[in-house]
mmCIF file of C-alpha atoms and ligand atoms in Angstrom:
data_model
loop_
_atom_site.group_PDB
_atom_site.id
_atom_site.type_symbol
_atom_site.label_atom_id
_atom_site.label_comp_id
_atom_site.label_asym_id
_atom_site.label_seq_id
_atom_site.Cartn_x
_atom_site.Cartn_y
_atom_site.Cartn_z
ATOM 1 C CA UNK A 24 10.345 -189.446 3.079
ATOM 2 C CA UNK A 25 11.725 -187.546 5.778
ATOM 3 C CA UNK A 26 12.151 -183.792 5.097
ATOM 4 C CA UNK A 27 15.441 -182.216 6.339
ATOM 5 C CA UNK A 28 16.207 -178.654 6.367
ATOM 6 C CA UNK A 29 19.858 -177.733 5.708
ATOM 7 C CA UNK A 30 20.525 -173.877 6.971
ATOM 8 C CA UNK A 31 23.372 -172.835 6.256
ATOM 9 C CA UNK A 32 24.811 -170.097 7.889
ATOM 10 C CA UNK A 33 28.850 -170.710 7.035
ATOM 11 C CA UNK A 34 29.728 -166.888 6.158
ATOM 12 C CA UNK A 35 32.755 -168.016 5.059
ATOM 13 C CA UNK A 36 31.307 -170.440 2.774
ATOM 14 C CA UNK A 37 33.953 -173.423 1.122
ATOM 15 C CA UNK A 38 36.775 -171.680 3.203
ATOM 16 C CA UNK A 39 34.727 -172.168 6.229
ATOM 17 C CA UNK A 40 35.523 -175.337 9.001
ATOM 18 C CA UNK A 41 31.727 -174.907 9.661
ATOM 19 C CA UNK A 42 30.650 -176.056 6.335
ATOM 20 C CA UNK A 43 33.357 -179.138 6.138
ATOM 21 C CA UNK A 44 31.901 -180.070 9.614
ATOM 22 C CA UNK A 45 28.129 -179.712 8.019
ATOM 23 C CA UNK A 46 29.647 -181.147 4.808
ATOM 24 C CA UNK A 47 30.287 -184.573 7.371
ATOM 25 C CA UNK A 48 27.012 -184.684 8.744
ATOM 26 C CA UNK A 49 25.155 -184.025 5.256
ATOM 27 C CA UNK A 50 27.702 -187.135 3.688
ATOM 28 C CA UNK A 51 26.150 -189.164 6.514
ATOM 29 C CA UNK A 52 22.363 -187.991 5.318
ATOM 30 C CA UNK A 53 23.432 -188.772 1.525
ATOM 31 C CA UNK A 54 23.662 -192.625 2.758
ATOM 32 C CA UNK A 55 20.294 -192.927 3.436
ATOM 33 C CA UNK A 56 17.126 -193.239 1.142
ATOM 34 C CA UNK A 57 14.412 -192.333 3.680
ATOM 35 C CA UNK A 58 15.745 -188.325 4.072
ATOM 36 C CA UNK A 59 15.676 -185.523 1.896
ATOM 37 C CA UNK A 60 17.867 -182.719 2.357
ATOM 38 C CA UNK A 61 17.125 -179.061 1.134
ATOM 39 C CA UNK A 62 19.481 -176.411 1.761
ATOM 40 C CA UNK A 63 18.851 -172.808 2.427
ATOM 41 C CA UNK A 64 21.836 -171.057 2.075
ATOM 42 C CA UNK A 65 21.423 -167.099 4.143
ATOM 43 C CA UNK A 66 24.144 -166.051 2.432
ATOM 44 C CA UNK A 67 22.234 -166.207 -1.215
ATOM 45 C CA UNK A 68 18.708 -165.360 0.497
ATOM 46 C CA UNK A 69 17.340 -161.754 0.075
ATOM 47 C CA UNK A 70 16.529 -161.787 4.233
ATOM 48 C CA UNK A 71 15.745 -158.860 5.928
ATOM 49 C CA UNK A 72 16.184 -157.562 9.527
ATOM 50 C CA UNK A 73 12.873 -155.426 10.858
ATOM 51 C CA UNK A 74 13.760 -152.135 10.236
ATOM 52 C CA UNK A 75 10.276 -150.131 10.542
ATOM 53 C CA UNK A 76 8.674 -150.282 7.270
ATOM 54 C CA UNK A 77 9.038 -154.281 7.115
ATOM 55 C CA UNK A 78 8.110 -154.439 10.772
ATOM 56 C CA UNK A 79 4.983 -152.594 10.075
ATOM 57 C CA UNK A 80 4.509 -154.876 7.334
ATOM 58 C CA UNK A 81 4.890 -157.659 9.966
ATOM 59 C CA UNK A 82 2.418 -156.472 12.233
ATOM 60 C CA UNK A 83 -0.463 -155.838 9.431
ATOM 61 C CA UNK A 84 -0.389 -159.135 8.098
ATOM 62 C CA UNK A 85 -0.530 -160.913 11.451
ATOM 63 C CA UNK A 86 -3.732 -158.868 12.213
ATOM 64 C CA UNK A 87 -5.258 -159.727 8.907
ATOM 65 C CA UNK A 88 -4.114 -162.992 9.948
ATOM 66 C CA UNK A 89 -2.400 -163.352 6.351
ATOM 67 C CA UNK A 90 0.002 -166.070 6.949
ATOM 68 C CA UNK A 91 0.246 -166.965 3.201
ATOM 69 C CA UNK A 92 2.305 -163.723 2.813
ATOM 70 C CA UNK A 93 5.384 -164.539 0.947
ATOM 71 C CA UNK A 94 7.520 -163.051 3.488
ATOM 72 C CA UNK A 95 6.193 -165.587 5.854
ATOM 73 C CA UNK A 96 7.842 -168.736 3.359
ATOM 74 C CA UNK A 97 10.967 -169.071 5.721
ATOM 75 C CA UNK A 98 8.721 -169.779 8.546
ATOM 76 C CA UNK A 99 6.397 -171.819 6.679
ATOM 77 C CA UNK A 100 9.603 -174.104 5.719
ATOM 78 C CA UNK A 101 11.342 -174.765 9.183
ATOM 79 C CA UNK A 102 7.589 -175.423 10.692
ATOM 80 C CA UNK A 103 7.133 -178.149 7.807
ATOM 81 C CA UNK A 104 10.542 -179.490 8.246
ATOM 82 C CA UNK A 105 10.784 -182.937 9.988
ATOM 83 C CA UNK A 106 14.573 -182.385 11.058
ATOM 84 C CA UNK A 107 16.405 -179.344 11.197
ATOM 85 C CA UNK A 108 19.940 -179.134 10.628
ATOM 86 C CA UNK A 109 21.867 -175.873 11.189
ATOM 87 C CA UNK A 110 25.302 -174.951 10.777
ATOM 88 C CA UNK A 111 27.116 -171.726 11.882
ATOM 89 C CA UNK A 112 30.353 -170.140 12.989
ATOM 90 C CA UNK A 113 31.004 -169.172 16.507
ATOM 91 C CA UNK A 114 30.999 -165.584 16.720
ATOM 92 C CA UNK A 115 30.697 -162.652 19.260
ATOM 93 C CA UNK A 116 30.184 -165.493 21.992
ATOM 94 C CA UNK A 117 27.203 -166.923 19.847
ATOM 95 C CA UNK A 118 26.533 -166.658 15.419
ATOM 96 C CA UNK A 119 26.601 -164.490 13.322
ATOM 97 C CA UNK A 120 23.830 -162.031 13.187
ATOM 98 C CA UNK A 121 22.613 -163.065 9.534
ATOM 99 C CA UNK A 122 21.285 -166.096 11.612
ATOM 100 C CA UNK A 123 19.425 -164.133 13.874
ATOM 101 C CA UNK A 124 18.007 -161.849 11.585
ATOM 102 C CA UNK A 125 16.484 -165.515 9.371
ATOM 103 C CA UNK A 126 15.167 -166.661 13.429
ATOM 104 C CA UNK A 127 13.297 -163.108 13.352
ATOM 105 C CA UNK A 128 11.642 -164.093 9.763
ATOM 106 C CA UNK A 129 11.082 -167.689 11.177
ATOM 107 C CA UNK A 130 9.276 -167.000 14.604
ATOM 108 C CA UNK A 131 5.722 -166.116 13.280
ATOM 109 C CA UNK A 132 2.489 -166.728 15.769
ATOM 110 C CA UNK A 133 0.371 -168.970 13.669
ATOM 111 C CA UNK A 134 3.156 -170.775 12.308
ATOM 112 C CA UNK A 135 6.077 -171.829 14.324
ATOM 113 C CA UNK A 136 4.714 -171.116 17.874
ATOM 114 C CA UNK A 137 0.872 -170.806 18.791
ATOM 115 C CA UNK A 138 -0.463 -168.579 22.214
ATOM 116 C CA UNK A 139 -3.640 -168.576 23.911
ATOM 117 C CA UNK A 140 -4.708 -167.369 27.554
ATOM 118 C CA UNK A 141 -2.231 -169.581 28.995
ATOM 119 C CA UNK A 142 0.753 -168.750 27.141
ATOM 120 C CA UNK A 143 2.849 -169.789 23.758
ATOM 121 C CA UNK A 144 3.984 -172.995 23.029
ATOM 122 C CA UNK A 145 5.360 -174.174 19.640
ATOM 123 C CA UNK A 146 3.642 -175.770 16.560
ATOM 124 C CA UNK A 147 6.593 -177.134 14.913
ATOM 125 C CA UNK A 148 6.349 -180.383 13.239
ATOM 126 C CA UNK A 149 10.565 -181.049 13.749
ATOM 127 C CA UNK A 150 11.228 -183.402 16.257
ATOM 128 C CA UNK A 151 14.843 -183.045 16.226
ATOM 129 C CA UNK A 152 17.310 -180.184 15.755
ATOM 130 C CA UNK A 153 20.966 -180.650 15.099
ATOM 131 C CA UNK A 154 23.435 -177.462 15.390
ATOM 132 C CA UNK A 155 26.747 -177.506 14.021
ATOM 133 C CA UNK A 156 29.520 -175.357 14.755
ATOM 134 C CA UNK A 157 33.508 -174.227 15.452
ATOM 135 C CA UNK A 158 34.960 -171.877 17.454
ATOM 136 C CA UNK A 159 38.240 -170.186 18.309
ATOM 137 C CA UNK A 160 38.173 -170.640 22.107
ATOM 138 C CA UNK A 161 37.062 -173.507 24.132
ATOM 139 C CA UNK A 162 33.282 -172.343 25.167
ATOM 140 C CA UNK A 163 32.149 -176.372 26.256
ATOM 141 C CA UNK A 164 29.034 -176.084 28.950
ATOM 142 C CA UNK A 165 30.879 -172.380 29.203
ATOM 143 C CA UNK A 166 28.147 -169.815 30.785
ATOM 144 C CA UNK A 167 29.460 -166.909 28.441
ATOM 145 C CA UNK A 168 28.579 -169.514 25.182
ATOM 146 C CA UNK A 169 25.406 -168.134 23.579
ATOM 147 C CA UNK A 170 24.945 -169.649 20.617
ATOM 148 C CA UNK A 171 23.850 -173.153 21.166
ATOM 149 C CA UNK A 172 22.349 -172.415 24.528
ATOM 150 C CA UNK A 173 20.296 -169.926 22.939
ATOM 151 C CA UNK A 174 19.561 -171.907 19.748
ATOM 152 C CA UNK A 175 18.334 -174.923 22.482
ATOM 153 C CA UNK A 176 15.885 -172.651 24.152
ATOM 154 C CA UNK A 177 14.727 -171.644 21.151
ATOM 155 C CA UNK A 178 13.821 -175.458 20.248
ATOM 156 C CA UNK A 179 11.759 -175.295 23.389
ATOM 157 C CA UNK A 180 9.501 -172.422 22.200
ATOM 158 C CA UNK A 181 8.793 -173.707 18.524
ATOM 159 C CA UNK A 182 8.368 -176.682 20.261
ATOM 160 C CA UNK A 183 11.116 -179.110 19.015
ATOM 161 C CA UNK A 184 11.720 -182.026 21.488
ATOM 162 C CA UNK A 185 15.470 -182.861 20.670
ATOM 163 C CA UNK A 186 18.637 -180.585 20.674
ATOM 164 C CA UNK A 187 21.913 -181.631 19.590
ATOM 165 C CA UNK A 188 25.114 -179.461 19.324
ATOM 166 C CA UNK A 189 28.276 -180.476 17.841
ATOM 167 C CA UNK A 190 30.962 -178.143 18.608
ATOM 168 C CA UNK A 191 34.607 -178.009 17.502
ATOM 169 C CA UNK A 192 36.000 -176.178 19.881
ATOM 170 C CA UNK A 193 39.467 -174.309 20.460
ATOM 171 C CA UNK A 194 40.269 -174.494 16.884
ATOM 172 C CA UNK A 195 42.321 -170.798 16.735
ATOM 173 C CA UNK A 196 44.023 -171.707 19.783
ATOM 174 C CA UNK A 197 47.025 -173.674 18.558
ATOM 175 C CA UNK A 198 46.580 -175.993 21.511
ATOM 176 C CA UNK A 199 45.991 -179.236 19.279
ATOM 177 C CA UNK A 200 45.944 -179.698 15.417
ATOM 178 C CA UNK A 201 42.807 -178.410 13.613
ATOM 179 C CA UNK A 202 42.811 -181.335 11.409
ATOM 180 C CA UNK A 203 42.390 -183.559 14.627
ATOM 181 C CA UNK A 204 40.207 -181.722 16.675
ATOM 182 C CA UNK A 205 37.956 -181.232 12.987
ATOM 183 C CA UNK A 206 37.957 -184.518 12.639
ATOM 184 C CA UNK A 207 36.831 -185.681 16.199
ATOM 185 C CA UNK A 208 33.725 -183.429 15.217
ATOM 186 C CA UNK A 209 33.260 -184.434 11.769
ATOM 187 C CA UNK A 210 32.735 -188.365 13.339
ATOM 188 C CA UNK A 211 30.451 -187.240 16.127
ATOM 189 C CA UNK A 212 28.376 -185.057 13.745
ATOM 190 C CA UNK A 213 28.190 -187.864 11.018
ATOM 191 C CA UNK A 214 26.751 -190.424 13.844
ATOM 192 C CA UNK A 215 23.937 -188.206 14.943
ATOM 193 C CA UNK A 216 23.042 -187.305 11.269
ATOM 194 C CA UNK A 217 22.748 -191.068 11.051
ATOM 195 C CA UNK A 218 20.092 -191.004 13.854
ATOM 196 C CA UNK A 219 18.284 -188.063 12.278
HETATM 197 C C1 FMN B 4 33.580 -161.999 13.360
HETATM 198 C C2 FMN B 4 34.177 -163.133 14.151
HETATM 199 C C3 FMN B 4 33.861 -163.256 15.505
HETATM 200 C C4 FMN B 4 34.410 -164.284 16.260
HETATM 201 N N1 FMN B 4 34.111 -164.375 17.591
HETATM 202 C C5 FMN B 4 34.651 -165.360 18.341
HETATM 203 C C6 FMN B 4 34.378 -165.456 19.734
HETATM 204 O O1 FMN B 4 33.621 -164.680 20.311
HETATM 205 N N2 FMN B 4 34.965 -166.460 20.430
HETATM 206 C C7 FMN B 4 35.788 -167.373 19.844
HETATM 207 O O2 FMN B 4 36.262 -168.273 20.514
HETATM 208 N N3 FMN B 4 36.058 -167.307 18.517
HETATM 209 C C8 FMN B 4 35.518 -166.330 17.755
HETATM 210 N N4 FMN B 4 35.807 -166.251 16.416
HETATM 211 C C9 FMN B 4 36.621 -167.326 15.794
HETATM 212 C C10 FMN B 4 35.699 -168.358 15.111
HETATM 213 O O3 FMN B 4 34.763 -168.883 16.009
HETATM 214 C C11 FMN B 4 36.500 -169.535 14.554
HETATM 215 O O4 FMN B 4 37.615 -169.133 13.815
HETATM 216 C C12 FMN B 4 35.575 -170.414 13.699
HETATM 217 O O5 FMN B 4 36.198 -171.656 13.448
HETATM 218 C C13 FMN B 4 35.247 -169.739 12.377
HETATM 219 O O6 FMN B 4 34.405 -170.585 11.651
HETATM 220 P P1 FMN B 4 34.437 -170.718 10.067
HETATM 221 O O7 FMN B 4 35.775 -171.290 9.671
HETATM 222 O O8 FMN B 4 33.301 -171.615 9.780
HETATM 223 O O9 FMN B 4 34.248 -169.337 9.517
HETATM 224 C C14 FMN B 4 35.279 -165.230 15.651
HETATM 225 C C15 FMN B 4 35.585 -165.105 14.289
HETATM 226 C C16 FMN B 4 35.041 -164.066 13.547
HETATM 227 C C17 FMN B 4 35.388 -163.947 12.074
#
């Protein structure tokens, strides 16, 4: 059975176009009998961002080399994960920062990404990554779009082979129907889910 790990990141939650675009790709998943899906909603998770006491934390257990800390269970989760499937909101030219502070808990030497003398490369077992998300403007191959750009590199370091983004793009600019341009997405997100 083929683990999949659902992050969701749609702030907005059921009013979000995020979510019905993730709810599309995880209708596609719910076909098949060889994946199982489990979702970690940020929203509902007690995460953290490093202020200095939890930093410090950070830093003791990596020298005492206890990975087993329960703080480390986020990272312990996406390394594990065969597919990872993530779905967030354009915002500020990228997501919102609740995802970044969960990518802070998730990069962990030892668990998601390894380094020796000649340099880091990543340990986890995903070999796909599928991101998910709407925006306001029209950002496509756009140099000042950060999210999926960054959220590709990022596959590089932990050492994921495949990136996928499915964008729906221009949706607060009144240029074309939401509906339509949702539903483009909603089809091309459903297909690659199939091919997770
Ligand atoms: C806090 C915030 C920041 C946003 N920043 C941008 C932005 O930088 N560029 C853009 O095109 N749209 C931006 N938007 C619009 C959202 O990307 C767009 O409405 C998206 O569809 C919202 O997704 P949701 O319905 O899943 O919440 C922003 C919206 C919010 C609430």
């Amino acid at each position: 059975m083929k683990q999949v790990l659902f992050v969701n990141c749609c702030i907005r939650r059921e009013l979000s176009r995020t979510k019905e675009l993730a709810d599309a790709a995880l209708a596609a998943l719910g076909t098949r009998d060889d994946i199982a899906v489990t979702e970690l909603c940020l929203m509902d998770e007690p995460l953290q961002y490093f202020s200095e006491g939890f930093f410090a934390q950070r830093e003791r257990l990596l020298a005492a080399k206890e990975l087993d800390h329960p703080r480390f269970r986020y990272a312990h989760q996406f390394a594990e994960a065969d597919a990872i499937v993530i779905a967030a909101p354009f915002w500020d030219l990228a997501f919102p920062a609740l995802l970044k502070v969960y990518i802070e808990n998730v990069s962990v030497e030892g668990i998601t990404f390894g380094c020796n003398a000649s340099g880091c490369s990543g340990i986890c077992r995903a070999e796909r990554m599928l991101f998910l998300t709407t925006r306001g403007g029209s950002y496509d191959g756009a140099p000042d779009e950060m999210g999926a750009r960054y959220l590709e590199a990022l596959c590089g370091f932990f050492g994921i082979p495949r990136f996928d983004c499915v964008a729906a793009d221009g949706l607060d600019l009144g240029l074309r129907p939401v509906e339509e341009i949702l539903a483009e997405a909603k089809a091309k997100a459903a297909a690659l889910a199939a091919t997770l």
